[in-house]
PDB file of C-alpha atoms in Angstrom:
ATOM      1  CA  UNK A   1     -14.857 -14.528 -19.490  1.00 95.00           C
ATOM      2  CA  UNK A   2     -18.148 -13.316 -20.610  1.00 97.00           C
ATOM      3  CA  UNK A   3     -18.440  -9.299 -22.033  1.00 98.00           C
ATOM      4  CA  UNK A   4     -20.891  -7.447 -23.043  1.00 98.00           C
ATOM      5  CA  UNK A   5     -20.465  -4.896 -25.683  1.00 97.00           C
ATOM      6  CA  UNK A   6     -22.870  -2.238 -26.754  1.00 94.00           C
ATOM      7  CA  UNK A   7     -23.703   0.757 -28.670  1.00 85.00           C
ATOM      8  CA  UNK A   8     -25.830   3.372 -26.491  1.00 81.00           C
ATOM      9  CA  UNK A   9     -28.493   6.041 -27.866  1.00 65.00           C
ATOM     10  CA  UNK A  10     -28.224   7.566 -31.419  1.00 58.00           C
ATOM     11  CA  UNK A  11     -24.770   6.601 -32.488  1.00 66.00           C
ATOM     12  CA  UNK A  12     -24.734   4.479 -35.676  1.00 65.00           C
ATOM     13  CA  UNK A  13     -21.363   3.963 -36.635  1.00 72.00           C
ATOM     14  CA  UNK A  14     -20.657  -0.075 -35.129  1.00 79.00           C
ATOM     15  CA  UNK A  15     -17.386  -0.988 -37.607  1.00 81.00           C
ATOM     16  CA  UNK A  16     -15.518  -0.665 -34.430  1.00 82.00           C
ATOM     17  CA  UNK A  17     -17.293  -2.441 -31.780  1.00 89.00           C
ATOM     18  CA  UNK A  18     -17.288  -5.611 -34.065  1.00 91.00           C
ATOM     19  CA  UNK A  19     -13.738  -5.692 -34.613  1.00 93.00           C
ATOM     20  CA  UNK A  20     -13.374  -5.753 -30.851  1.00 94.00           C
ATOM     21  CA  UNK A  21     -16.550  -8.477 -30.540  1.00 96.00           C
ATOM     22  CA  UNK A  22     -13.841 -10.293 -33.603  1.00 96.00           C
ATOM     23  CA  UNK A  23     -10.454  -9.833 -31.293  1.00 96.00           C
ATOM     24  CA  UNK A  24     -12.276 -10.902 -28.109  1.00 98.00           C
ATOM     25  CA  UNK A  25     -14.099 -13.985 -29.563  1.00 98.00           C
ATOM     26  CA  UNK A  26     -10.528 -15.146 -31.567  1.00 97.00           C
ATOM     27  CA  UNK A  27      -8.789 -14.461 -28.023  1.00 97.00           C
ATOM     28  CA  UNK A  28     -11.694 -17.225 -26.430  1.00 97.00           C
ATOM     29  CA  UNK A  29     -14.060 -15.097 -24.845  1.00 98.00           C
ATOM     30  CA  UNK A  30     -17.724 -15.043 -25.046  1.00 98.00           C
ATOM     31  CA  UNK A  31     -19.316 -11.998 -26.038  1.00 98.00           C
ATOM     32  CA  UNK A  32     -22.532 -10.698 -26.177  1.00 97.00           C
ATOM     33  CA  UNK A  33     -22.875  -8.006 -28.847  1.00 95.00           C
ATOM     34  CA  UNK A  34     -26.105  -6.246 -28.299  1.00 92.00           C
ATOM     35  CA  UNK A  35     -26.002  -4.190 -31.234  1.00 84.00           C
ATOM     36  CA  UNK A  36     -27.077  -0.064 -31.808  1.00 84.00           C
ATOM     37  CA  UNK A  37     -29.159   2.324 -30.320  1.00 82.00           C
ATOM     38  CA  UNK A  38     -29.598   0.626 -26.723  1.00 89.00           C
ATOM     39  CA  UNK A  39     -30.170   2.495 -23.451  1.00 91.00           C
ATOM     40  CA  UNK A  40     -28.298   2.248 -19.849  1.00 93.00           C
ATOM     41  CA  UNK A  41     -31.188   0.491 -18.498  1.00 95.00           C
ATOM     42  CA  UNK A  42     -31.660  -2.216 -21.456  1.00 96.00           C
ATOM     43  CA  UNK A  43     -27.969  -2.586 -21.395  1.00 96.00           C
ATOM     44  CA  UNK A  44     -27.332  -2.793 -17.665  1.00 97.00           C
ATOM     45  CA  UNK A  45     -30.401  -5.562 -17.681  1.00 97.00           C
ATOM     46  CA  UNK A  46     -28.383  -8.028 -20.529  1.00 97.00           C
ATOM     47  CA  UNK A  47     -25.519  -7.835 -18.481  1.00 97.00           C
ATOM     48  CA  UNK A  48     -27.074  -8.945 -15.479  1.00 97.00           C
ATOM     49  CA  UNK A  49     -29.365 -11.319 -17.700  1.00 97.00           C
ATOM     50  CA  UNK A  50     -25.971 -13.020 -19.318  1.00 97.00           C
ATOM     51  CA  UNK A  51     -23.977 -12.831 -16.144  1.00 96.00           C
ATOM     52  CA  UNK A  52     -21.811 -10.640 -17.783  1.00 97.00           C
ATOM     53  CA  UNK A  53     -17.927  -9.981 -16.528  1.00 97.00           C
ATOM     54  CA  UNK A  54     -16.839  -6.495 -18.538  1.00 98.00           C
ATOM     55  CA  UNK A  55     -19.107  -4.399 -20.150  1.00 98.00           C
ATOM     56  CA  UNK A  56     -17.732  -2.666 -22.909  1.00 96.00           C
ATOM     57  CA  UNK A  57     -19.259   0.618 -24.598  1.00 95.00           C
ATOM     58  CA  UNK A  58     -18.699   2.221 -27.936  1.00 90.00           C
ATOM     59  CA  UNK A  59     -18.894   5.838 -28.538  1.00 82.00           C
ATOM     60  CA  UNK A  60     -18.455   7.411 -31.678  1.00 70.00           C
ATOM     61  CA  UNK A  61     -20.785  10.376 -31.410  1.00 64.00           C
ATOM     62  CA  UNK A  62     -19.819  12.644 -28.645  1.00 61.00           C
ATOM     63  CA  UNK A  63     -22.238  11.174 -25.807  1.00 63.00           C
ATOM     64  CA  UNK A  64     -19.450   9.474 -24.344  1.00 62.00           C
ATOM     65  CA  UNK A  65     -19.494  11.772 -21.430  1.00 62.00           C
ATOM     66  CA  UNK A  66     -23.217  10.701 -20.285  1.00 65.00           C
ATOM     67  CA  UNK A  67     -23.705   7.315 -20.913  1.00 82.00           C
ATOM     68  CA  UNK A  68     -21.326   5.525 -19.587  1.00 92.00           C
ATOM     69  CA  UNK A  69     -21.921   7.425 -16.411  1.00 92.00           C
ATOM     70  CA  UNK A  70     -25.748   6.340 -16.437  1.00 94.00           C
ATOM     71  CA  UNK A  71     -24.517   2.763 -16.729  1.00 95.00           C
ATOM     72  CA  UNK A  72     -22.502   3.073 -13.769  1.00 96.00           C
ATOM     73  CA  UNK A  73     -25.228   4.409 -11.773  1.00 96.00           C
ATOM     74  CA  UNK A  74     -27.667   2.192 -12.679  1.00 97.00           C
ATOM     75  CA  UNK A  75     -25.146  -1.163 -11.815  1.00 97.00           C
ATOM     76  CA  UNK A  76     -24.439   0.603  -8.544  1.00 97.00           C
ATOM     77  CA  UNK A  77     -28.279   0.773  -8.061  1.00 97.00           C
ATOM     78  CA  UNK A  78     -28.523  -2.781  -8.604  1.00 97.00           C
ATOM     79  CA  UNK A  79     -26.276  -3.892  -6.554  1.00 95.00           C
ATOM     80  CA  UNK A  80     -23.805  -4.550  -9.133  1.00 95.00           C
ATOM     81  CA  UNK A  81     -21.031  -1.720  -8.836  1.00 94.00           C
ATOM     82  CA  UNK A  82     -18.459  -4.260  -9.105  1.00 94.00           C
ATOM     83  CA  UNK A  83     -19.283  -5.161 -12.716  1.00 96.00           C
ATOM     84  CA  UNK A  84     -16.147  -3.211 -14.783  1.00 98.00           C
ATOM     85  CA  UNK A  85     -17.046  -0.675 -17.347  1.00 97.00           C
ATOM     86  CA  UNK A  86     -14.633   0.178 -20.318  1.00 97.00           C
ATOM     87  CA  UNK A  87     -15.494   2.539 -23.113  1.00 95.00           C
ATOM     88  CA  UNK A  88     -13.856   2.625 -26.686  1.00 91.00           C
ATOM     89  CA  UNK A  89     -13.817   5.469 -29.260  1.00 87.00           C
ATOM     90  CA  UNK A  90     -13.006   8.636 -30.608  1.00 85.00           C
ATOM     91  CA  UNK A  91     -13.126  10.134 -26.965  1.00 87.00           C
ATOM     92  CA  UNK A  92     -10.637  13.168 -26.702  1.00 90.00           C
ATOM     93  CA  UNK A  93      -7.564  12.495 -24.192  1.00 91.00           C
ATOM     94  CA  UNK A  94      -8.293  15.335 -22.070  1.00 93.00           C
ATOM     95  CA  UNK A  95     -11.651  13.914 -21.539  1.00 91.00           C
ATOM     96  CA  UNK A  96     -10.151  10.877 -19.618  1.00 92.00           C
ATOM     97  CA  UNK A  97      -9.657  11.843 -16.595  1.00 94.00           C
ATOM     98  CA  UNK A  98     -13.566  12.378 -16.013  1.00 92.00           C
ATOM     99  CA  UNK A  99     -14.902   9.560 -17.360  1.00 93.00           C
ATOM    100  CA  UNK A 100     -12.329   7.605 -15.027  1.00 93.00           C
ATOM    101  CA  UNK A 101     -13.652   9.654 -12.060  1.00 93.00           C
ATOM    102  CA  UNK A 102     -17.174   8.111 -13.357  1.00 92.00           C
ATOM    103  CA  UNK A 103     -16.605   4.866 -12.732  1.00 95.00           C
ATOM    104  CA  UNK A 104     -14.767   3.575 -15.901  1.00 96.00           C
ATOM    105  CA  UNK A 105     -12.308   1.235 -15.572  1.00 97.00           C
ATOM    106  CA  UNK A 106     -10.399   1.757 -18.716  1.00 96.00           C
ATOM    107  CA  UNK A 107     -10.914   4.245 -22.468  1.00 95.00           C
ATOM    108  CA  UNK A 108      -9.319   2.582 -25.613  1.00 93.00           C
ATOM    109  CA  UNK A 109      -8.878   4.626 -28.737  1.00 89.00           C
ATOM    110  CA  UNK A 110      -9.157   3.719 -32.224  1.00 88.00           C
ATOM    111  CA  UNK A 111      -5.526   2.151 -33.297  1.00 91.00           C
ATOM    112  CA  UNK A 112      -5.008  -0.033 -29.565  1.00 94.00           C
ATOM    113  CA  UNK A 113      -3.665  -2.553 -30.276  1.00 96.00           C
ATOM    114  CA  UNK A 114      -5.235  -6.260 -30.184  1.00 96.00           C
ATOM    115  CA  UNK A 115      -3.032  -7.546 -27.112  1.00 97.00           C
ATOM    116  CA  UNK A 116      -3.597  -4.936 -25.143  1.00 97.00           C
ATOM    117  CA  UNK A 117      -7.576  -4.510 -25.743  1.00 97.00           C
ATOM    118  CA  UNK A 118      -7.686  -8.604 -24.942  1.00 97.00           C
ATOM    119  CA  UNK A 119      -4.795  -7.781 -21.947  1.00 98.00           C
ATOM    120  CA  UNK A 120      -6.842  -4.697 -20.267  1.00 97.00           C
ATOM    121  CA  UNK A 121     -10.405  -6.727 -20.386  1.00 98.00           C
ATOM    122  CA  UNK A 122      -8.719  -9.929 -19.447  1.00 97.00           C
ATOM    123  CA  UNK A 123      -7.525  -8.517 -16.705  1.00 97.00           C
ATOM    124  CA  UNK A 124     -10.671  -6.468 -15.462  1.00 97.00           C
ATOM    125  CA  UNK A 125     -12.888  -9.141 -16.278  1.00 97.00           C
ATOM    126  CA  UNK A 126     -10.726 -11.812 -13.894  1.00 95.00           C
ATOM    127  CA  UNK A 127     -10.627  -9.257 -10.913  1.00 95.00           C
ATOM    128  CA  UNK A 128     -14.457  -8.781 -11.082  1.00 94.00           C
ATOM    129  CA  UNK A 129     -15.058 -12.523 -11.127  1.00 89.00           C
ATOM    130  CA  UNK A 130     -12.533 -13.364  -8.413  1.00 87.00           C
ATOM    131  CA  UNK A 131     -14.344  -9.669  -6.510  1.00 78.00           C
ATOM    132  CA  UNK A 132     -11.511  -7.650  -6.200  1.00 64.00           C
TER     133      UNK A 132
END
């Protein structure tokens, strides 16, 4: 599987987001790690660039309610709806429910453990390939 993971706008804080590039390279993945400060649009256009499977997005400062959001839109837009997004972060639990209504396929918290980060984008990832 190929993923994508990103930061999006001002949020600096990337410890995380390379301990998940870490788990999902070790678990034989391929992973594109675009880096900080990136927008829907640039990030949406590397995924389709790298044929991507999952696109994961971190969010450590509080605009995890927007951006994921914009991603989703802009994938639909594109003709690419199908493409799973997943967010990771300090994102509050009562805050789940909305970004699921988004569009996101799945919100990990800091402390999930490996198997099941590897198990939840495993699994997305192989229903978007197969298109289901």
């Amino acid at each position: 599987l190929r993923v994508l993971l990103s930061k999006v706008g001002l949020d600096g804080h990337d410890r995380g987001i390379k301990v998940v590039a870490t788990m999902l390279r070790d678990a034989g993945m391929d992973v594109v790690y675009l880096g900080l400060h990136r927008t829907a649009e640039a990030i949406v256009n590397a995924a389709l660039d790298e044929d991507v499977d999952v696109i994961g997005l971190s969010s450590l400062g509080g605009t995890h309610m927007t951006h994921p959001g914009e991603v989703i839109d802009l994938l639909a837009e594109r003709g690419h709806g199908h493409l799973p997004v997943i967010v990771g972060g300090t994102i509050p639990v009562e805050d789940f429910p909305a970004l699921e209504e988004s569009g996101v396929r799945a919100v990990l918290r800091p402390g999930t453990p490996r198997d099941e980060i590897v198990s939840i984008v495993n699994e997305l990832g192989c229903a978007a390939r197969s298109g289901v």
